[in-house]
Coordinates of C-alpha atoms in Angstrom, one line a residue:
M27 CA 0.0 0.0 0.0
L28 CA 2.3 2.7 -1.3
T29 CA 0.1 5.5 -2.5
I30 CA -2.6 7.6 -0.9
L31 CA -5.0 6.5 -3.6
H32 CA -4.7 2.8 -2.8
Q33 CA -5.0 3.7 0.9
L34 CA -8.2 5.7 0.3
V35 CA -9.8 2.7 -1.5
K36 CA -8.7 0.5 1.4
S37 CA -9.9 3.0 4.0
C38 CA -13.4 3.1 2.4
E39 CA -13.6 -0.7 3.0
S40 CA -12.9 -0.1 6.8
F41 CA -14.5 3.4 7.4
G42 CA -16.9 3.9 4.5
N43 CA -19.7 5.7 6.3
K44 CA -17.5 7.5 8.8
E45 CA -17.1 11.2 8.5
A46 CA -13.8 12.1 6.7
I47 CA -14.1 15.8 5.9
V48 CA -16.4 18.2 7.7
T49 CA -17.1 21.9 7.0
T50 CA -19.9 24.2 8.1
D51 CA -22.0 23.4 5.1
K52 CA -21.0 20.0 3.9
T53 CA -19.7 16.6 5.2
L54 CA -17.9 13.9 3.2
T55 CA -17.8 10.3 4.4
F56 CA -14.9 8.3 3.2
T57 CA -17.1 6.7 0.6
N58 CA -18.4 10.1 -0.6
M59 CA -14.9 11.4 -0.8
L60 CA -13.8 8.5 -3.0
N61 CA -16.9 8.7 -5.2
E62 CA -16.6 12.4 -5.9
A63 CA -12.9 12.1 -6.5
I64 CA -13.2 9.3 -9.0
S65 CA -16.1 11.2 -10.7
T66 CA -13.9 14.2 -11.1
A67 CA -11.1 12.0 -12.5
E68 CA -13.5 10.6 -15.1
V69 CA -14.4 14.0 -16.3
L70 CA -10.8 15.0 -16.4
S71 CA -9.8 11.9 -18.4
G72 CA -12.8 12.4 -20.7
L73 CA -11.5 15.9 -21.5
G74 CA -8.1 14.5 -22.5
I75 CA -6.2 15.0 -19.3
K76 CA -3.6 12.2 -19.3
K77 CA -0.9 10.8 -17.0
G78 CA 1.7 13.4 -16.1
D79 CA -0.4 16.5 -17.2
R80 CA -0.3 19.4 -14.8
V81 CA -3.7 20.5 -13.4
G82 CA -3.9 23.6 -11.2
I83 CA -6.3 23.9 -8.3
C84 CA -7.1 27.4 -7.3
M85 CA -9.9 27.1 -4.8
N86 CA -11.0 28.1 -1.3
K87 CA -10.6 25.5 1.5
T88 CA -13.7 23.3 1.1
C89 CA -14.7 19.7 0.5
D90 CA -14.6 20.5 -3.2
Q91 CA -11.0 21.4 -3.0
V92 CA -10.3 18.1 -1.3
T93 CA -12.1 16.1 -4.0
A94 CA -10.5 18.2 -6.8
I95 CA -7.0 17.3 -5.4
L96 CA -7.9 13.6 -5.2
G97 CA -9.6 13.7 -8.6
V98 CA -6.5 15.0 -10.3
L99 CA -4.5 12.2 -8.6
F100 CA -7.0 9.5 -9.7
A101 CA -6.8 10.8 -13.2
E102 CA -3.0 10.0 -12.9
A103 CA -2.3 13.7 -13.5
I104 CA -0.2 16.1 -11.3
F105 CA -2.0 18.6 -9.1
V106 CA -0.5 22.1 -8.7
P107 CA -1.9 24.1 -5.8
V108 CA -2.5 27.7 -6.6
L109 CA -3.2 29.9 -3.6
P110 CA -6.4 31.9 -4.2
K111 CA -4.8 35.0 -2.7
L112 CA -2.1 35.2 -5.3
K113 CA -2.2 38.2 -7.7
K114 CA -2.7 37.6 -11.4
S115 CA 1.0 37.8 -12.1
G116 CA 1.7 35.1 -9.5
I117 CA -0.9 32.8 -11.0
E118 CA 0.4 33.4 -14.5
H119 CA 3.9 32.5 -13.5
I120 CA 2.8 29.1 -12.2
V121 CA 0.5 28.4 -15.2
R122 CA 3.3 29.1 -17.6
D123 CA 6.2 27.6 -15.6
C124 CA 4.6 24.2 -15.2
E125 CA 2.9 24.2 -18.6
M126 CA -0.5 23.7 -17.0
S127 CA -3.1 21.8 -19.1
A128 CA -6.2 22.6 -17.0
L129 CA -7.1 24.7 -13.9
I130 CA -9.9 23.9 -11.5
T131 CA -11.4 26.8 -9.6
D132 CA -14.5 28.1 -7.9
T133 CA -16.8 31.0 -8.6
G134 CA -14.8 33.2 -6.2
R135 CA -11.7 33.2 -8.4
L136 CA -13.2 32.6 -11.8
D137 CA -12.9 36.2 -13.1
E138 CA -9.1 36.2 -12.3
V139 CA -8.2 32.8 -13.8
A140 CA -10.5 33.1 -16.8
D141 CA -7.8 35.3 -18.4
F142 CA -5.7 32.2 -18.8
S143 CA -8.3 30.3 -20.8
D144 CA -6.3 30.6 -23.9
Q145 CA -3.5 28.6 -22.2
V146 CA -5.5 26.1 -20.0
S147 CA -8.9 24.6 -19.8
I148 CA -10.8 26.3 -17.0
M149 CA -13.1 24.0 -14.9
I150 CA -15.5 24.9 -12.1
G151 CA -15.8 22.8 -8.9
H152 CA -18.8 20.6 -8.0
F153 CA -21.1 22.6 -5.7
D154 CA -20.9 26.3 -6.3
D155 CA -24.1 28.3 -5.9
D156 CA -26.3 27.6 -9.0
R157 CA -27.4 31.2 -9.5
D158 CA -23.9 32.5 -9.3
L159 CA -22.7 29.8 -11.6
A160 CA -25.4 30.6 -14.2
V161 CA -24.1 34.2 -14.4
K162 CA -20.5 33.0 -14.7
T163 CA -21.3 30.4 -17.3
S164 CA -23.0 33.0 -19.5
K165 CA -20.0 35.2 -19.2
Y166 CA -17.5 32.4 -19.9
P167 CA -19.2 30.0 -22.4
N168 CA -16.1 27.7 -22.5
L169 CA -16.3 27.0 -18.8
I170 CA -16.4 23.2 -18.0
D171 CA -18.7 22.3 -15.1
L172 CA -17.2 19.4 -13.1
R173 CA -20.6 18.9 -11.3
K174 CA -21.8 16.9 -14.3
F175 CA -20.5 13.5 -13.3
L176 CA -21.8 9.9 -13.6
P177 CA -21.7 6.9 -11.3
H178 CA -18.4 5.1 -11.5
Q179 CA -16.9 1.7 -11.0
K180 CA -14.2 0.8 -8.5
P181 CA -11.0 2.4 -9.9
L182 CA -8.2 0.5 -11.6
L183 CA -5.1 2.2 -10.3
S184 CA -2.0 2.0 -12.3
V185 CA -0.1 4.7 -10.4
I186 CA 3.0 3.7 -8.5
S187 CA 4.8 5.4 -5.7
A188 CA 7.6 6.8 -7.9
D189 CA 5.1 8.7 -10.1
T190 CA 4.9 12.5 -9.6
A191 CA 1.8 13.5 -7.6
A192 CA 2.2 17.3 -7.1
I193 CA 4.3 20.4 -7.9
I194 CA 4.2 22.7 -4.9
Y195 CA 5.5 26.2 -5.5
S196 CA 7.7 27.7 -2.8
S197 CA 6.7 31.0 -1.2
G198 CA 8.8 33.0 -3.6
S199 CA 10.1 35.4 -0.9
T200 CA 13.6 35.3 -2.5
G201 CA 12.5 35.6 -6.1
R202 CA 10.1 33.8 -8.4
P203 CA 8.6 30.7 -6.7
K204 CA 10.2 27.4 -7.6
G205 CA 8.1 24.3 -8.3
I206 CA 9.1 21.4 -6.0
V207 CA 8.3 18.0 -7.5
I208 CA 6.6 15.7 -5.1
S209 CA 6.1 11.9 -5.6
H210 CA 3.3 9.7 -4.5
R211 CA 5.8 8.0 -2.2
N212 CA 6.5 11.4 -0.6
L213 CA 2.8 11.9 0.3
F214 CA 2.4 8.4 1.7
D215 CA 5.7 8.4 3.6
G216 CA 4.9 11.8 5.1
A217 CA 1.5 10.6 6.4
L218 CA 3.0 7.4 7.8
I219 CA 5.9 9.1 9.5
V220 CA 4.0 11.9 11.1
S221 CA 1.0 9.8 12.2
N222 CA 3.7 7.5 13.8
Y223 CA 5.3 10.1 16.0
L224 CA 2.1 12.0 16.7
N225 CA 0.2 8.7 17.2
T226 CA -2.7 9.8 15.1
L227 CA -5.7 7.6 15.7
Q228 CA -8.9 6.7 13.9
T229 CA -10.8 8.5 16.7
D230 CA -8.9 11.7 16.2
R231 CA -10.7 14.9 15.2
I232 CA -8.2 17.1 13.5
A233 CA -8.6 20.9 13.1
G234 CA -7.9 21.8 9.5
V235 CA -6.8 25.4 10.1
L236 CA -3.9 25.2 7.7
S237 CA -4.0 25.8 4.0
L238 CA -4.3 22.8 1.6
N239 CA -2.0 24.6 -0.8
F240 CA 1.3 23.4 0.8
D241 CA 2.7 20.3 2.3
Y242 CA 2.0 20.8 6.0
G243 CA -1.7 21.5 5.5
L244 CA -2.0 18.7 2.9
N245 CA -0.4 16.2 5.4
Q246 CA -3.5 16.5 7.6
L247 CA -5.6 15.2 4.6
W248 CA -3.1 12.3 4.0
Q249 CA -3.1 11.4 7.7
T250 CA -6.9 11.4 7.6
I251 CA -7.0 9.0 4.7
L252 CA -4.3 6.8 6.3
T253 CA -5.7 6.5 9.8
G254 CA -9.5 7.0 9.4
A255 CA -9.5 10.2 11.4
T256 CA -11.8 13.1 10.7
L257 CA -10.6 16.5 9.4
F258 CA -12.6 19.6 10.2
L259 CA -11.8 22.3 7.6
H260 CA -11.7 25.8 9.2
E261 CA -10.7 29.3 8.2
M262 CA -9.4 31.1 11.2
V263 CA -10.7 34.7 11.2
F264 CA -11.0 35.5 15.0
P265 CA -9.6 33.6 17.9
K266 CA -13.0 32.9 19.3
D267 CA -13.9 31.0 16.1
L268 CA -11.1 28.6 16.6
I269 CA -11.8 28.2 20.3
N270 CA -15.4 27.5 19.4
L271 CA -14.4 24.9 16.8
I272 CA -12.2 23.1 19.4
T273 CA -14.8 23.0 22.1
T274 CA -18.0 22.3 20.1
Q275 CA -16.4 19.7 17.8
K276 CA -14.3 18.1 20.5
I277 CA -11.1 18.5 18.5
T278 CA -8.3 16.2 19.6
A279 CA -5.5 17.4 17.2
L280 CA -4.5 21.0 16.5
P281 CA -1.8 21.6 13.9
L282 CA -0.7 25.2 13.8
M283 CA 1.9 27.6 12.5
P284 CA 3.5 30.4 14.7
V285 CA 1.4 33.0 12.7
F286 CA -1.8 31.3 13.9
I287 CA -0.5 31.2 17.5
S288 CA 0.2 34.9 17.3
M289 CA -3.3 35.6 15.9
L290 CA -4.9 33.5 18.7
F291 CA -3.4 35.8 21.4
D292 CA -3.4 39.1 19.4
E293 CA -4.9 41.8 21.7
R294 CA -6.4 43.4 18.6
F295 CA -8.6 40.4 18.0
S296 CA -9.2 39.5 21.6
H297 CA -10.1 42.4 23.8
H298 CA -9.7 40.4 26.9
K299 CA -7.4 37.6 28.0
I300 CA -8.4 34.1 26.6
E301 CA -9.2 32.0 29.7
P302 CA -8.5 28.3 30.0
V303 CA -11.1 26.2 28.2
Q304 CA -12.5 22.7 28.7
H305 CA -11.1 20.8 25.7
S306 CA -10.5 17.4 24.3
L307 CA -7.1 18.2 22.7
R308 CA -4.5 15.4 22.9
Y309 CA -1.9 17.5 21.2
I310 CA -0.9 20.8 19.5
C311 CA 1.8 20.7 16.9
S312 CA 3.6 23.6 15.1
S313 CA 5.9 23.9 12.1
G314 CA 6.9 26.8 9.8
G315 CA 8.9 28.9 12.2
R316 CA 10.1 29.6 15.7
V317 CA 7.6 29.1 18.6
S318 CA 8.7 31.3 21.5
E319 CA 8.6 30.3 25.1
R320 CA 5.9 32.8 25.7
M321 CA 3.8 31.2 22.9
I322 CA 4.3 27.8 24.6
Q323 CA 3.1 29.2 27.9
Q324 CA 0.1 30.9 26.3
L325 CA -1.0 27.6 24.7
R326 CA -0.5 25.8 28.0
N327 CA -2.6 28.4 29.8
V328 CA -5.5 28.0 27.5
F329 CA -5.3 24.3 26.7
P330 CA -3.9 22.8 29.9
G331 CA -2.8 19.2 29.6
A332 CA -2.4 19.1 25.8
D333 CA 0.9 17.8 24.6
I334 CA 2.9 20.2 22.4
Y335 CA 5.2 19.1 19.5
L336 CA 7.5 21.5 17.8
M337 CA 8.5 20.5 14.3
Y338 CA 11.1 21.7 11.6
G339 CA 11.0 21.0 7.9
L340 CA 11.4 22.2 4.4
T341 CA 9.2 21.5 1.4
E342 CA 12.1 19.9 -0.4
A343 CA 12.0 17.1 2.2
F344 CA 8.7 17.8 4.0
R345 CA 9.7 17.2 7.6
S346 CA 13.1 16.7 9.1
S347 CA 12.9 16.9 12.9
Y348 CA 10.6 17.2 15.8
L349 CA 11.0 18.1 19.5
P350 CA 8.8 15.8 21.7
P351 CA 6.7 17.4 24.5
D352 CA 8.9 16.1 27.3
Q353 CA 11.9 18.0 25.9
I354 CA 10.3 21.5 25.4
D355 CA 11.2 22.8 28.8
V356 CA 14.6 21.0 28.9
R357 CA 15.7 22.3 25.4
P358 CA 13.4 25.3 24.6
N359 CA 15.4 26.4 21.6
S360 CA 15.9 23.1 20.0
I361 CA 14.3 21.9 16.7
G362 CA 14.6 18.3 18.1
K363 CA 16.0 15.2 16.6
S364 CA 15.3 13.5 13.2
I365 CA 11.8 12.1 12.4
P366 CA 11.5 8.3 11.8
D367 CA 13.2 7.0 8.7
V368 CA 15.4 10.2 8.4
E369 CA 19.0 10.8 9.4
L370 CA 20.2 14.4 9.9
F371 CA 23.8 15.7 9.8
V372 CA 25.6 19.0 10.4
M373 CA 28.2 19.4 7.6
D374 CA 30.8 22.0 6.6
D375 CA 31.4 23.3 3.1
K376 CA 33.7 20.3 2.4
Y377 CA 30.9 17.9 3.3
Q378 CA 32.6 16.8 6.5
L379 CA 30.7 16.3 9.7
C380 CA 30.9 19.1 12.2
Q381 CA 31.7 18.4 15.9
P382 CA 29.0 19.1 18.5
G383 CA 28.6 22.8 19.1
T384 CA 30.1 23.7 15.7
P385 CA 27.8 25.4 13.2
G386 CA 27.2 23.9 9.8
E387 CA 24.6 23.2 7.2
L388 CA 21.7 20.8 8.1
V389 CA 21.7 17.9 5.7
H390 CA 18.7 15.6 5.3
R391 CA 19.0 11.9 4.3
G392 CA 16.2 9.3 4.0
G393 CA 12.4 9.7 3.8
C394 CA 10.3 12.3 2.0
I395 CA 13.0 13.8 -0.2
A396 CA 11.4 15.4 -3.2
K397 CA 12.4 14.8 -6.8
G398 CA 13.9 18.3 -7.3
Y399 CA 12.8 21.6 -8.8
W400 CA 10.5 21.5 -11.8
N401 CA 12.4 22.2 -15.1
D402 CA 15.4 23.7 -13.2
P403 CA 18.4 21.3 -13.2
E404 CA 20.8 24.0 -12.0
K405 CA 18.9 24.9 -8.8
T406 CA 18.1 21.2 -8.3
A407 CA 21.9 20.5 -8.3
E408 CA 22.4 23.2 -5.7
R409 CA 20.0 21.7 -3.1
F410 CA 19.8 18.0 -4.0
K411 CA 23.2 16.5 -3.9
Q412 CA 25.1 13.2 -4.0
I413 CA 28.3 13.1 -1.9
P414 CA 31.0 10.4 -1.6
Q415 CA 29.8 9.2 1.8
F416 CA 26.5 8.0 0.3
P417 CA 27.2 7.0 -3.3
G418 CA 24.2 6.9 -5.6
E419 CA 21.9 8.5 -3.0
T420 CA 20.4 12.0 -3.0
L421 CA 20.6 14.1 0.1
V422 CA 18.9 17.5 0.7
F423 CA 21.1 20.4 1.7
S424 CA 18.7 22.7 3.6
G425 CA 20.6 26.0 3.4
D426 CA 20.0 26.3 7.1
L427 CA 22.9 26.9 9.5
V428 CA 22.4 24.7 12.6
K429 CA 24.5 23.1 15.4
Q430 CA 24.1 19.9 17.4
D431 CA 24.6 19.3 21.1
K432 CA 26.3 16.4 22.7
D433 CA 23.0 14.6 23.1
G434 CA 22.2 14.8 19.4
F435 CA 19.6 17.6 19.5
F436 CA 19.7 20.2 16.7
Y437 CA 19.5 24.0 17.1
F438 CA 18.6 26.4 14.3
I439 CA 20.9 29.4 13.9
S440 CA 19.9 31.1 10.7
R441 CA 19.8 30.8 7.0
K442 CA 23.3 30.5 5.7
D443 CA 23.0 33.6 3.6
S444 CA 21.4 35.9 6.3
M445 CA 24.2 36.1 8.9
I446 CA 25.0 39.7 10.0
K447 CA 28.7 40.7 10.0
T448 CA 29.3 43.5 12.5
S449 CA 32.3 44.8 14.5
G450 CA 34.3 41.6 13.6
F451 CA 31.5 39.3 14.7
R452 CA 29.2 37.0 12.8
V453 CA 25.7 37.4 14.3
S454 CA 22.7 35.2 13.8
P455 CA 19.5 37.2 13.3
T456 CA 17.6 34.4 15.1
E457 CA 19.6 34.9 18.3
I458 CA 18.6 38.6 18.3
E459 CA 15.0 37.8 17.5
D460 CA 14.7 35.1 20.2
E461 CA 15.7 37.6 22.9
A462 CA 13.6 40.5 21.5
N463 CA 10.5 38.3 21.4
K464 CA 10.7 37.8 25.1
H465 CA 9.4 41.4 25.5
E466 CA 5.8 41.1 26.8
K467 CA 4.5 43.3 24.0
L468 CA 6.2 41.8 21.0
T469 CA 4.5 39.2 18.7
A470 CA 7.3 38.9 16.1
S471 CA 10.6 40.4 15.0
V472 CA 13.0 40.4 12.1
A473 CA 16.7 41.4 12.4
F474 CA 19.0 42.2 9.5
G475 CA 22.1 44.1 8.7
I476 CA 22.7 47.3 6.6
D477 CA 26.1 48.3 5.3
N478 CA 28.4 50.5 7.4
Q479 CA 31.9 50.8 6.1
D480 CA 33.3 51.4 9.7
I481 CA 31.9 48.3 11.3
G482 CA 30.7 46.1 8.4
Q483 CA 27.0 46.2 9.1
E484 CA 24.6 47.9 11.5
I485 CA 21.8 45.9 13.0
V486 CA 18.2 46.7 12.3
L487 CA 15.3 45.1 14.4
V488 CA 11.8 45.4 13.0
Y489 CA 9.0 44.2 15.2
T490 CA 5.2 43.9 15.6
T491 CA 3.3 44.1 18.9
T492 CA 0.2 42.6 20.5
D493 CA -1.8 45.9 20.3
G494 CA -0.4 47.2 17.0
L495 CA 1.4 50.1 18.7
P496 CA 5.2 50.8 19.1
V497 CA 6.9 50.3 22.4
N498 CA 9.1 53.0 24.0
D499 CA 12.4 52.9 22.1
K500 CA 14.5 53.9 25.1
L501 CA 13.0 51.2 27.4
F502 CA 13.1 48.6 24.7
L503 CA 16.8 49.2 24.0
Q504 CA 17.5 48.9 27.7
F505 CA 15.6 45.6 27.7
L506 CA 17.7 44.3 24.9
K507 CA 21.0 45.5 26.4
E508 CA 20.2 43.3 29.5
L509 CA 19.8 40.2 27.3
L510 CA 22.3 40.7 24.4
P511 CA 26.0 41.2 24.1
R512 CA 26.9 44.8 23.2
Y513 CA 27.8 44.0 19.6
M514 CA 24.3 42.3 19.1
V515 CA 22.2 45.3 20.3
P516 CA 20.3 46.8 17.4
H517 CA 21.3 50.2 16.1
Y518 CA 17.8 50.8 14.7
L519 CA 14.4 49.8 16.0
L520 CA 11.4 50.0 13.6
H521 CA 7.8 49.1 14.4
F522 CA 5.3 47.8 11.8
P523 CA 1.6 47.3 12.6
Q524 CA 1.9 43.8 10.9
F525 CA 4.3 41.9 8.8
P526 CA 3.6 40.7 5.2
T527 CA 3.5 36.9 4.8
T528 CA 4.6 34.7 2.0
G529 CA 1.9 33.7 -0.5
N530 CA 1.7 29.9 -0.1
Q531 CA 2.8 29.3 3.4
G532 CA 1.8 32.1 5.8
K533 CA 5.3 32.5 7.1
I534 CA 6.8 36.0 7.6
D535 CA 8.0 37.4 4.3
R536 CA 11.4 38.3 5.6
V537 CA 12.6 39.7 2.2
G538 CA 9.4 41.9 2.1
V539 CA 10.0 43.1 5.7
V540 CA 13.6 44.0 5.0
S541 CA 12.6 45.9 1.8
M542 CA 9.9 47.9 3.6
A543 CA 12.3 48.6 6.5
K544 CA 15.0 49.9 4.3
E545 CA 12.5 52.2 2.6
K546 CA 11.4 53.5 6.0
L547 CA 15.0 54.0 7.1
I548 CA 15.7 56.1 3.9
A549 CA 12.6 58.1 4.4
N550 CA 13.5 58.8 8.1
H551 CA 17.0 59.8 7.3

């Protein structure tokens, strides 16, 4: 059983009438999910979509998005998530770059994607509002309505685990997004590994807060199919909405990213302190960025007794490490040890192992390694490498600077290319940000360097706060001087009401923050 598709067929035999996907207006049982997915696949195949064709999916997070994704896979095509929030130029880049054959959308984004109808076939998802669809159909006569499907037979699956399942485009914060080629084996292995160390159960009720347009959010779907759990799709707008979902639906598993934790405790959304709630949560897990000690304590205060797992990964290899709950207080700054079926190393520029405590690049060997970048052999060779120690095997070089302690736990330092050189020292932005984020008013911060011929670089710290207002510069600097060595204390402090986030993943757009900060510095001086 090596693909998610084979697993879904098997899961239907065990859990057919059990709820698989739940939203406010629709529920899919495992059988419903399989039927709608195969019906979508039949329509796609009937329209000439064949094995290996790229099919974009630009939809809001709904049951229809789920069946569209699975339908593309059952048609043996490759699904390409397209974030609905992307601007037209961003969508066009993805359409052209992967030579997309078709694009499935919903009425909410039809006007934007219809401009590409000369390049791809535009299809509408199953259950859009009939009246709205009638208007859209009259405007776009070539629109293909995927709702018109027929009963089907049990699928004859010829896909194998080595086939390409998806192309997931990176956030694009450092230039045009790159398409990362994901195999069916990657999807299945990711579900198997994560459900292993999180102990995902058939009885679990998973909060689907994350986007289904990138690997972390999609993994909740794959785990659901693998284990028979139930996934509750939810768009977090206000903290009380998420709290209400958790309590009323008896959620047991809460996957988050740091940006959602910040939103949950943002004073601008919650005008009073969120009190502890009666809950059924077994665990909370987070990936996609640093979770501060204050965030941990906030989660513990509201959800007492829930285990917390901190995870580190990159789309090129999905997930690399996790820190189990019993180590969070012992090693609060660690990204943990390798996940099952993965081996991690710290290597220098000559591909030699670094001694404990010595910084080097984190290298990933084993499960979940992607096939490379779509149509970009040069960038693929930079990140996916073969080295003498492991002949014939591809390893992923993360580009992240880390160190390992004597007990084998890893610690993130920074991106290799973001180190600040000041007064003869190499300074990690992460070290500055970790200390700055201990301030009771800060929600997030970004540190970077600007050129100064006398000392190399001056340090700039940009930050956001819980109430959206700047803190007192003098008092904030004094706070930082008590925590940081003199050479690490920022020369400039800048407040932003909020940070921009990367398109596909919801992480802080560090490149965007730096660009905005430099513009502000120029304007102020």
